[in-house]
Structure formats: C-alpha cells, structure tokens
Short mmCIF file of C-alpha atoms in Angstrom, two decimals:
data_model
loop_
_atom_site.label_atom_id
_atom_site.label_comp_id
_atom_site.label_asym_id
_atom_site.label_seq_id
_atom_site.Cartn_x
_atom_site.Cartn_y
_atom_site.Cartn_z
CA UNK A 554 39.02 -23.13 -3.44
CA UNK A 555 36.71 -25.19 -5.41
CA UNK A 556 38.85 -28.27 -5.14
CA UNK A 557 37.99 -28.99 -1.63
CA UNK A 558 34.29 -28.99 -2.45
CA UNK A 559 34.18 -32.94 -3.66
CA UNK A 560 36.77 -33.44 -1.11
CA UNK A 561 34.44 -32.43 1.88
CA UNK A 562 31.69 -34.06 0.00
CA UNK A 563 33.26 -37.25 -0.23
CA UNK A 564 34.08 -37.27 3.70
CA UNK A 565 30.46 -36.74 4.60
CA UNK A 566 29.56 -39.75 2.07
CA UNK A 567 31.99 -41.93 3.85
CA UNK A 568 30.89 -40.95 7.31
CA UNK A 569 27.29 -40.99 6.95
CA UNK A 570 27.24 -43.91 4.47
CA UNK A 571 28.20 -46.46 7.38
CA UNK A 572 25.38 -45.55 9.72
CA UNK A 573 22.84 -48.05 9.00
CA UNK A 574 20.13 -46.72 11.51
CA UNK A 575 18.18 -44.19 9.80
CA UNK A 576 17.07 -42.59 12.72
CA UNK A 577 20.69 -42.16 14.00
CA UNK A 578 22.04 -40.93 10.55
CA UNK A 579 19.56 -37.92 10.69
CA UNK A 580 20.42 -37.13 14.32
CA UNK A 581 23.93 -37.13 13.22
CA UNK A 582 23.22 -34.68 10.37
CA UNK A 583 21.42 -32.37 12.85
CA UNK A 584 24.61 -32.65 15.01
CA UNK A 585 26.89 -31.49 12.16
CA UNK A 586 24.27 -28.56 10.94
CA UNK A 587 24.14 -26.97 14.32
CA UNK A 588 28.04 -27.30 14.64
CA UNK A 589 28.50 -25.70 11.29
CA UNK A 590 25.65 -23.14 11.99
CA UNK A 591 27.21 -22.21 15.36
CA UNK A 592 30.83 -21.77 14.01
CA UNK A 593 29.40 -19.61 11.31
CA UNK A 594 31.38 -22.13 9.04
CA UNK A 595 29.91 -20.83 5.67
CA UNK A 596 31.93 -22.53 3.44
CA UNK A 597 31.65 -25.91 5.30
CA UNK A 598 27.94 -25.19 5.29
CA UNK A 599 27.71 -24.92 1.41
CA UNK A 600 29.45 -28.52 1.36
CA UNK A 601 26.78 -29.65 3.67
CA UNK A 602 23.84 -28.49 1.54
CA UNK A 603 25.62 -29.85 -1.66
CA UNK A 604 25.85 -33.35 0.11
CA UNK A 605 22.17 -33.18 1.54
CA UNK A 606 20.58 -32.18 -1.90
CA UNK A 607 22.48 -34.94 -3.73
CA UNK A 608 20.73 -38.13 -5.13
CA UNK A 609 22.46 -40.72 -2.96
CA UNK A 610 21.04 -39.09 0.21
CA UNK A 611 17.65 -40.79 0.94
CA UNK A 612 14.59 -37.79 0.30
CA UNK A 613 13.10 -38.78 3.75
CA UNK A 614 16.50 -37.83 5.29
CA UNK A 615 17.38 -34.78 3.44
CA UNK A 616 13.85 -33.37 3.84
CA UNK A 617 14.00 -33.56 7.73
CA UNK A 618 17.58 -32.00 7.82
CA UNK A 619 16.54 -29.30 5.36
CA UNK A 620 13.62 -28.43 7.40
CA UNK A 621 15.97 -28.57 10.34
CA UNK A 622 18.06 -26.06 8.47
CA UNK A 623 14.99 -24.17 7.50
CA UNK A 624 13.80 -23.68 11.18
CA UNK A 625 17.30 -22.86 12.30
CA UNK A 626 17.83 -20.06 9.71
CA UNK A 627 14.37 -18.50 11.07
CA UNK A 628 15.63 -19.06 14.52
CA UNK A 629 18.97 -16.81 13.70
CA UNK A 630 16.76 -14.14 11.94
CA UNK A 631 14.33 -14.30 15.28
CA UNK A 632 17.54 -13.74 17.52
CA UNK A 633 18.93 -11.02 15.15
CA UNK A 634 15.59 -9.05 15.45
CA UNK A 635 15.25 -9.30 18.95
CA UNK A 636 18.84 -8.67 19.66
CA UNK A 637 19.27 -5.77 17.08
CA UNK A 638 22.43 -7.25 16.13
CA UNK A 639 23.73 -10.83 15.64
CA UNK A 640 25.12 -12.62 18.78
CA UNK A 641 28.21 -14.92 18.57
CA UNK A 642 26.66 -18.01 17.68
CA UNK A 643 24.16 -16.41 15.21
CA UNK A 644 24.31 -16.00 11.42
CA UNK A 645 23.89 -12.33 10.47
CA UNK A 646 21.97 -10.60 7.60
CA UNK A 647 24.57 -11.15 4.97
CA UNK A 648 25.23 -15.11 5.94
CA UNK A 649 21.55 -15.73 6.23
CA UNK A 650 21.34 -14.51 2.57
CA UNK A 651 24.28 -16.37 1.48
CA UNK A 652 23.34 -19.63 2.90
CA UNK A 653 19.16 -19.44 2.17
CA UNK A 654 20.32 -18.22 -1.37
CA UNK A 655 22.72 -20.84 -1.77
CA UNK A 656 19.83 -23.56 -1.01
CA UNK A 657 17.49 -22.19 -3.60
CA UNK A 658 20.13 -21.91 -6.13
CA UNK A 659 21.47 -25.73 -5.52
CA UNK A 660 17.68 -26.98 -5.18
CA UNK A 661 16.20 -25.61 -8.62
CA UNK A 662 16.28 -29.09 -10.11
CA UNK A 663 14.68 -30.88 -7.10
CA UNK A 664 12.45 -27.77 -5.70
CA UNK A 665 9.20 -30.18 -5.92
CA UNK A 666 10.72 -32.67 -3.68
CA UNK A 667 11.58 -29.96 -0.80
CA UNK A 668 8.61 -27.54 -1.78
CA UNK A 669 7.86 -27.22 2.14
CA UNK A 670 11.32 -26.37 3.34
CA UNK A 671 12.26 -24.18 0.20
CA UNK A 672 8.85 -22.21 1.07
CA UNK A 673 10.13 -21.38 4.68
CA UNK A 674 13.37 -20.63 3.59
CA UNK A 675 11.93 -18.11 1.44
CA UNK A 676 9.87 -16.77 4.02
CA UNK A 677 12.87 -16.18 6.17
CA UNK A 678 14.82 -14.40 3.47
CA UNK A 679 11.97 -12.09 2.46
CA UNK A 680 11.92 -10.87 6.07
CA UNK A 681 15.51 -10.56 5.82
CA UNK A 682 15.29 -8.14 2.79
CA UNK A 683 12.03 -6.45 4.27
CA UNK A 684 14.45 -5.56 7.49
CA UNK A 685 17.08 -4.32 5.04
CA UNK A 686 14.43 -2.21 3.43
CA UNK A 687 14.96 -4.08 -0.21
CA UNK A 688 11.50 -4.16 -0.63
CA UNK A 689 11.28 -5.58 -4.47
CA UNK A 690 13.58 -8.38 -3.30
CA UNK A 691 11.69 -9.30 -0.43
CA UNK A 692 8.30 -9.18 -2.77
CA UNK A 693 10.16 -11.55 -5.30
CA UNK A 694 11.32 -13.81 -2.76
CA UNK A 695 7.59 -14.53 -1.52
CA UNK A 696 6.52 -14.19 -4.89
CA UNK A 697 8.62 -17.32 -5.73
CA UNK A 698 6.81 -19.64 -3.04
CA UNK A 699 4.56 -21.97 -5.13
CA UNK A 700 1.01 -21.66 -3.66
CA UNK A 701 -0.76 -23.32 -6.49
CA UNK A 702 1.46 -26.15 -7.33
CA UNK A 703 -1.11 -28.66 -5.80
CA UNK A 704 1.64 -30.51 -3.75
CA UNK A 705 0.99 -29.05 -0.58
CA UNK A 706 -2.53 -28.20 0.61
CA UNK A 707 -2.59 -24.64 1.49
CA UNK A 708 -5.50 -22.77 3.25
CA UNK A 709 -7.10 -19.91 1.14
CA UNK A 710 -6.30 -17.49 4.05
CA UNK A 711 -2.62 -18.31 3.88
CA UNK A 712 -2.55 -17.71 -0.13
CA UNK A 713 -4.58 -14.16 0.40
CA UNK A 714 -2.22 -13.25 3.36
CA UNK A 715 0.71 -13.93 1.09
CA UNK A 716 -0.53 -12.33 -2.06
CA UNK A 717 -1.56 -8.98 0.12
CA UNK A 718 2.20 -9.07 1.61
CA UNK A 719 3.68 -9.29 -2.01
CA UNK A 720 1.31 -6.53 -3.14
CA UNK A 721 2.10 -4.12 0.11
CA UNK A 722 6.01 -5.00 -0.65
CA UNK A 723 5.87 -4.10 -4.26
CA UNK A 724 3.86 -0.69 -3.32
CA UNK A 725 6.68 0.17 -0.78
CA UNK A 726 8.78 0.45 -4.07
CA UNK A 727 5.95 1.99 -6.14
CA UNK A 728 5.69 -0.92 -8.22
CA UNK A 729 2.03 -0.66 -8.83
CA UNK A 730 1.74 -3.05 -11.87
CA UNK A 731 3.16 -5.95 -9.92
CA UNK A 732 1.51 -5.04 -6.84
CA UNK A 733 -2.04 -4.97 -8.57
CA UNK A 734 -1.41 -8.33 -10.33
CA UNK A 735 -1.04 -9.95 -6.91
CA UNK A 736 -3.89 -7.91 -5.07
CA UNK A 737 -6.00 -9.11 -8.03
CA UNK A 738 -5.01 -12.79 -7.38
CA UNK A 739 -6.07 -12.26 -3.60
CA UNK A 740 -9.35 -10.65 -4.77
CA UNK A 741 -10.22 -13.76 -6.39
CA UNK A 742 -9.94 -15.91 -3.29
CA UNK A 743 -11.66 -13.70 -0.96
CA UNK A 744 -14.86 -14.80 0.24
CA UNK A 745 -17.29 -15.18 3.33
CA UNK A 746 -14.89 -17.66 5.08
CA UNK A 747 -11.73 -15.08 4.64
CA UNK A 748 -10.50 -13.73 7.73
CA UNK A 749 -11.94 -10.40 8.76
CA UNK A 750 -8.53 -8.94 9.34
CA UNK A 751 -7.15 -9.94 5.97
CA UNK A 752 -10.29 -8.47 4.11
CA UNK A 753 -9.54 -5.27 5.81
CA UNK A 754 -5.87 -5.29 4.83
CA UNK A 755 -6.83 -6.19 1.29
CA UNK A 756 -9.09 -3.03 1.35
CA UNK A 757 -6.29 -0.97 2.54
CA UNK A 758 -4.01 -2.54 -0.18
CA UNK A 759 -6.43 -1.63 -3.07
CA UNK A 760 -7.34 1.58 -2.05
CA UNK A 761 -3.47 2.21 -2.11
CA UNK A 762 -3.01 0.76 -5.26
CA UNK A 763 -5.86 3.06 -6.74
CA UNK A 764 -4.09 5.99 -5.35
CA UNK A 765 -0.58 4.99 -6.76
CA UNK A 766 -2.36 4.39 -10.13
CA UNK A 767 -3.66 8.30 -9.58
CA UNK A 768 -7.31 7.01 -9.68
CA UNK A 769 -7.80 9.58 -6.84
CA UNK A 770 -11.50 9.83 -6.97
CA UNK A 771 -12.04 6.06 -6.35
CA UNK A 772 -9.02 5.83 -3.86
CA UNK A 773 -10.48 8.73 -1.73
CA UNK A 774 -13.89 7.32 -1.77
CA UNK A 775 -12.31 3.69 -0.56
CA UNK A 776 -10.12 5.51 2.09
CA UNK A 777 -13.14 7.53 3.39
CA UNK A 778 -15.15 4.05 3.87
CA UNK A 779 -12.28 2.34 5.72
CA UNK A 780 -11.91 5.38 8.18
CA UNK A 781 -15.60 4.69 9.05
CA UNK A 782 -14.65 1.13 10.16
CA UNK A 783 -17.21 -0.03 12.90
CA UNK A 784 -15.60 -3.36 13.57
CA UNK A 785 -12.13 -2.50 15.16
CA UNK A 786 -11.43 -5.62 17.24
CA UNK A 787 -9.82 -8.70 15.27
CA UNK A 788 -8.43 -12.25 16.43
CA UNK A 789 -5.15 -12.26 18.53
CA UNK A 790 -6.15 -9.15 20.57
CA UNK A 791 -5.54 -7.02 17.65
CA UNK A 792 -7.17 -3.50 17.37
CA UNK A 793 -7.52 -0.55 15.05
CA UNK A 794 -6.75 2.24 16.74
CA UNK A 795 -8.28 6.00 16.41
CA UNK A 796 -5.08 7.44 15.52
CA UNK A 797 -4.86 4.74 12.49
CA UNK A 798 -8.71 5.49 11.27
CA UNK A 799 -7.57 9.34 11.40
CA UNK A 800 -4.30 8.47 9.09
CA UNK A 801 -6.67 6.81 6.72
CA UNK A 802 -8.95 9.80 6.65
CA UNK A 803 -5.97 12.03 6.10
CA UNK A 804 -5.40 9.93 2.86
CA UNK A 805 -9.24 10.04 1.85
CA UNK A 806 -8.89 14.12 2.14
CA UNK A 807 -5.34 14.27 0.45
CA UNK A 808 -6.79 11.80 -2.51
CA UNK A 809 -9.91 13.94 -2.94
CA UNK A 810 -8.04 17.34 -3.23
CA UNK A 811 -5.92 15.68 -6.14
CA UNK A 812 -9.20 14.20 -7.80
CA UNK A 813 -10.20 15.84 -10.90
CA UNK A 814 -12.81 18.68 -10.16
CA UNK A 815 -16.44 17.80 -10.89
CA UNK A 816 -19.82 16.81 -9.23
CA UNK A 817 -18.58 13.41 -7.94
CA UNK A 818 -15.40 15.22 -6.24
CA UNK A 819 -17.85 17.94 -5.02
CA UNK A 820 -20.17 15.43 -3.31
CA UNK A 821 -17.20 13.62 -1.76
CA UNK A 822 -15.43 16.57 -0.30
CA UNK A 823 -18.88 17.73 1.02
CA UNK A 824 -18.87 14.32 3.12
CA UNK A 825 -15.49 14.69 4.15
CA UNK A 826 -16.03 18.48 5.22
CA UNK A 827 -19.00 17.35 7.14
CA UNK A 828 -17.11 14.55 9.01
CA UNK A 829 -16.26 16.52 12.58
CA UNK A 830 -13.01 14.35 12.50
CA UNK A 831 -11.90 16.42 9.57
CA UNK A 832 -11.39 19.45 11.53
CA UNK A 833 -8.45 18.10 13.12
CA UNK A 834 -6.82 17.29 10.52
CA UNK A 835 -3.70 19.70 9.16
CA UNK A 836 -5.43 20.11 5.53
CA UNK A 837 -8.71 21.25 6.80
CA UNK A 838 -8.54 24.90 6.14
CA UNK A 839 -7.42 23.78 2.41
CA UNK A 840 -10.38 21.29 2.49
CA UNK A 841 -12.76 23.85 3.57
CA UNK A 842 -12.07 26.40 1.08
CA UNK A 843 -12.49 23.91 -1.81
CA UNK A 844 -15.40 23.04 -0.25
CA UNK A 845 -16.68 26.51 -0.13
CA UNK A 846 -15.94 26.98 -3.80
CA UNK A 847 -13.21 29.49 -3.30
CA UNK A 848 -10.25 30.58 -5.41
CA UNK A 849 -7.07 29.01 -4.22
CA UNK A 850 -3.87 30.85 -4.29
CA UNK A 851 -0.26 29.37 -5.05
CA UNK A 852 1.24 29.98 -1.49
CA UNK A 853 -1.96 28.34 0.08
CA UNK A 854 -1.26 25.15 -2.15
CA UNK A 855 2.66 24.80 -1.19
CA UNK A 856 1.98 23.46 2.22
CA UNK A 857 0.12 20.71 0.88
CA UNK A 858 2.36 19.72 -1.75
CA UNK A 859 5.02 19.26 0.99
CA UNK A 860 2.93 16.42 2.35
CA UNK A 861 2.53 14.60 -0.99
CA UNK A 862 3.98 11.22 -1.99
CA UNK A 863 6.25 10.68 -4.96
CA UNK A 864 3.60 9.28 -7.27
CA UNK A 865 1.49 11.97 -6.16
CA UNK A 866 3.87 14.59 -7.50
CA UNK A 867 4.13 13.22 -11.07
CA UNK A 868 3.56 15.44 -14.14
CA UNK A 869 1.18 14.85 -16.98
CA UNK A 870 2.31 15.25 -20.81
CA UNK A 871 2.20 19.37 -20.20
CA UNK A 872 4.50 18.85 -17.66
CA UNK A 873 2.08 20.01 -15.25
CA UNK A 874 1.75 18.03 -11.61
CA UNK A 875 -1.55 16.00 -10.55
CA UNK A 876 -2.01 18.71 -7.46
CA UNK A 877 -1.24 21.77 -10.14
CA UNK A 878 -3.87 20.44 -12.49
CA UNK A 879 -6.29 19.72 -9.83
CA UNK A 880 -6.02 23.08 -8.23
CA UNK A 881 -6.41 24.94 -12.20
CA UNK A 882 -9.75 22.84 -12.62
CA UNK A 883 -10.95 23.68 -9.21
CA UNK A 884 -10.30 27.65 -9.56
CA UNK A 885 -11.97 27.04 -12.83
CA UNK A 886 -15.17 26.12 -10.98
CA UNK A 887 -14.56 28.87 -8.50
CA UNK A 888 -14.30 31.36 -11.34
CA UNK A 889 -17.78 29.86 -12.86
CA UNK A 890 -19.72 30.67 -9.42
CA UNK A 891 -18.32 34.54 -9.88
CA UNK A 892 -18.52 35.16 -13.41
CA UNK A 893 -21.01 34.96 -16.12
CA UNK A 894 -18.46 34.88 -18.62
CA UNK A 895 -14.51 35.54 -18.92
CA UNK A 896 -11.97 35.98 -21.66
CA UNK A 897 -9.41 33.28 -21.89
CA UNK A 898 -6.85 36.10 -21.34
CA UNK A 899 -8.34 36.91 -18.05
CA UNK A 900 -8.96 33.25 -17.07
CA UNK A 901 -5.36 32.27 -17.75
CA UNK A 902 -4.08 35.44 -15.47
CA UNK A 903 -6.37 33.90 -12.76
CA UNK A 904 -5.31 30.47 -12.95
CA UNK A 905 -1.40 31.40 -13.44
CA UNK A 906 -1.48 30.05 -17.11
CA UNK A 907 -1.51 31.09 -20.85
CA UNK A 908 -4.89 31.73 -22.40
CA UNK A 909 -3.97 28.77 -25.06
CA UNK A 910 -3.92 26.31 -21.85
CA UNK A 911 -6.92 27.96 -20.09
CA UNK A 912 -9.10 27.04 -22.85
CA UNK A 913 -7.78 23.47 -23.39
CA UNK A 914 -8.36 22.63 -19.71
CA UNK A 915 -11.86 24.51 -20.17
CA UNK A 916 -12.83 22.47 -23.05
CA UNK A 917 -11.91 19.37 -21.68
CA UNK A 918 -13.90 19.82 -18.50
CA UNK A 919 -16.73 21.10 -20.71
CA UNK A 920 -16.82 17.58 -22.85
CA UNK A 921 -16.39 15.45 -19.57
CA UNK A 922 -19.50 17.37 -18.32
CA UNK A 923 -17.42 18.72 -15.03
CA UNK A 924 -18.31 22.16 -16.00
CA UNK A 925 -21.19 23.58 -17.55
CA UNK A 926 -21.19 26.49 -20.11
CA UNK A 927 -19.94 27.08 -23.73
CA UNK A 928 -16.89 28.51 -25.47
CA UNK A 929 -17.27 31.54 -28.03
CA UNK A 930 -14.04 30.98 -30.29
CA UNK A 931 -14.79 34.07 -31.86
CA UNK A 932 -14.67 36.22 -29.08
CA UNK A 933 -12.51 34.13 -27.39
CA UNK A 934 -14.80 34.02 -24.32
CA UNK A 935 -15.72 31.30 -21.94
CA UNK A 936 -19.75 31.49 -20.92
CA UNK A 937 -20.70 29.77 -17.81
CA UNK A 938 -24.24 28.25 -17.73
CA UNK A 939 -26.01 29.48 -14.53
CA UNK A 940 -29.15 27.92 -13.08
CA UNK A 941 -32.06 30.16 -11.97
CA UNK A 942 -31.05 32.95 -9.53
CA UNK A 943 -27.85 30.49 -9.23
CA UNK A 944 -24.74 32.10 -8.05
CA UNK A 945 -25.92 34.34 -5.27
CA UNK A 946 -28.37 31.32 -3.98
CA UNK A 947 -25.43 28.65 -4.34
CA UNK A 948 -23.31 30.79 -2.34
CA UNK A 949 -26.18 31.27 -0.03
CA UNK A 950 -26.77 27.61 0.51
CA UNK A 951 -23.02 27.01 1.21
CA UNK A 952 -23.08 29.40 3.82
CA UNK A 953 -26.23 28.15 5.69
CA UNK A 954 -24.41 24.87 5.42
CA UNK A 955 -21.24 25.76 6.83
CA UNK A 956 -23.20 27.64 9.75
CA UNK A 957 -25.27 24.64 10.68
CA UNK A 958 -22.35 22.33 10.38
CA UNK A 959 -20.50 24.50 12.99
CA UNK A 960 -23.67 24.63 15.26
CA UNK A 961 -23.91 20.97 15.06
CA UNK A 962 -20.15 20.51 16.17
CA UNK A 963 -20.41 23.06 18.68
CA UNK A 964 -23.86 20.98 20.06
CA UNK A 965 -21.94 17.77 19.81
CA UNK A 966 -19.21 19.09 21.86
CA UNK A 967 -21.22 20.31 24.65
CA UNK A 968 -23.30 17.26 24.85
CA UNK A 969 -20.10 15.39 25.26
CA UNK A 970 -18.87 17.29 27.98
CA UNK A 971 -22.22 17.86 29.75
CA UNK A 972 -24.50 14.80 29.38
CA UNK A 973 -27.11 16.29 31.40
CA UNK A 974 -27.86 19.11 29.03
CA UNK A 975 -28.18 16.45 26.10
CA UNK A 976 -30.72 14.48 28.47
CA UNK A 977 -32.50 17.49 29.08
CA UNK A 978 -32.84 18.34 25.39
#
C-alpha cells in the first residue's frame, strides 16, 4: 500500500547517498532502472520515479536517468510494434501508459527542468494511444509538448511536423475546430525553407479540414491541385504513388459533387470530367451526368451516398443531408435547361419535395446568383432566364465537348500503345 512508498524511497536515498562519484551514481541508477523495467515491476518503478524527481537528487543526475527512462519506454514501444505483442522483458501498452503517465503527473511542478525528457515520453505515449486508435488522447499528448517555451531551440520543421501530426489526429476523431487551430499554427511557420514533404502534408491536411467543415468547393479545388502533383520524389526515398494521387482525385470528385450548385462548381466539374483519370473512378457515371446537366434520380445517388464519410452525411436545419441538398440544387439547374418556366408544384414533384421547399431553394439560388431567372409569386411560377438560342445551343455545345473529349481519350490510348502512329502524325 501507500505506506511502503516512503520506505522504498528511504532505502533508495540510503543506497545512493553513500556513492560519492557522480558517474558511478548515474550508472547505478541506470542499472536499477533496467532491472525494474525488465522485471515489469510497476509499483517499484513508481517509487523509483518519486525518488528521482525529488529535490534531493542533483538535477544533472535526475536528467540523465530520466532520459534513460524515456529512451527505454521508446525501445519498449518499438519492440512491441515490431513483434505485435509484448515480450517477457517489455512493457505492454497499458504498462507504458501507466509508467509514462505517472512521470508526467509527478513532474508537473518541475516540468521546466525536465522539458526534453518529458517531451520524449509524450511522443512515445502519443504513439501508444495512436496504436490503440484513441486519436484524441494521442493528439492531446502531443499538444502538451511545449514547442514555444524558448528553453529548447527547436527547428521550425520539427514544430510544423508536430502541428500537422496533431491536426491529423484530431481529424481522425472529427474534432475539426482543434484540427484547424493546429494547422493554422503550422501555416504561420511554413516558408521557403520548409521541407517539401511537410508542405505537401500541410496541403493535404488543410484540404481535409475544409472538407470536414463542409466547404466542399474549396476542398475539391485543393484536392484536385494535389492530384496533379508534379514532384513525387521526396527525401529518404519516399515517393507519392499513382494510387495515392487517384485517391486524392476521388476526394476531389466527391467534394465537387457535394458542393453547392453554381457557375464555380460547374467549372470545376468540367475540369474533373475532362481529366482522363476520372474515367477510372467508380463515381465517373455520376460525374458525367452532373456535368451534362441531366436530372439525377434517387436510385442513382444512393450508391454514391454509401461512400460518404460521417461529416458528409450531416443534416442541415431543414433535416436534409448535404448530398440531398446538392442533388436538389443540381436538378434545379438541370430543370432550367429543359423548361422556360415551371410551377412550384411541378418543380417540387420533380425534385421529390413539396412546393414550398422548392420555392425556398430556388429563391436562395437566385439571390446567390447560382440560378438565373425570377419568381412570379402570384402565379406560383419560376421563370428561367434563357440566353439567345440558349437551351438547344448549350446542349449542343455540351455534346460536342463530350465527343471531342472521347476522341481525344481514344487518340491518347492509341498513341500510348502504338508510338509510331503518334510520330507519323
């Protein structure tokens, strides 16, 4: 029980106080530390930590021994991750959390004196929590590292790496506000000297935060820019694969489909549709239909809905999901290409909603200049503004674009397989 702790500490003080030579004293401490670690003697380790953090132990001694403990905990974790299960002389996840957590709790009053050692222990514990998929705890553990205390001189790349890591961990638990706070800290430190790989990670994280905040148009634009990455080789032999770029393109298409209907979205959809890689995506048929301004049916959207993340399935104050609203707005634009005017009763029937809601959505789109036309409230009609010869010409233009795009894709495929034809041309 608790009565044995002072007794244990007294014994340690007696054993080590008699050693005059500091180097010998440090070696003895380290030997005892490894003996307790190898025996997984958690209670005795806690007594050892209490003694080590006491004012009576010279700082030059306690710092070195605490550094040895931090390195040992890191080694325990590395062995566990490698083996997949703790060995006989290795602390498991729960023991690591208990011992590491105990050091953090007991060192609060003297944290400034042991900043480097405590930071190392925090990094180890963060990895333990991450392995256990406790993302928020992993993020909070890293966030506790003092990166701006001024006691340690830290490289900006190190700080940026930590801030991005914390933001990514918070994103895993969809804690978007916390994630954004840390990515903004990273943004302030990024400059020309920043490591290229970190810049890329920052861009990916920022795009994910925009997506999580349901700023789908901005997120889609950033994801698409990332999918066109030119520099794929990074230091340490790291390389961005084609499959990773395709995954980012998939995120771009998904976010663009969820974005509010309007000219900006239409331009982005055109770019995505024209990218020949999009044809390989499972969402290509839906993308094509949206680009061609065709009406979307409920059953066509259901498959796509199954691929969405939790935040992408959130509902607004009307109880409609982001996707449902995006589809309604798209269908509104599609209807504007087919009709000169339409009653809200008919419009509601086409969109699968009541007349009042159809009028509300149309009004919002007209105010935001995402739809051109006017509302006749007396007749309960929505008039669409058509440009000269418009609907037919627009449909004709779209069809020509589609045919040209298809011919270009075939030509590129032929050139890839038979280079001699390309050269002859």
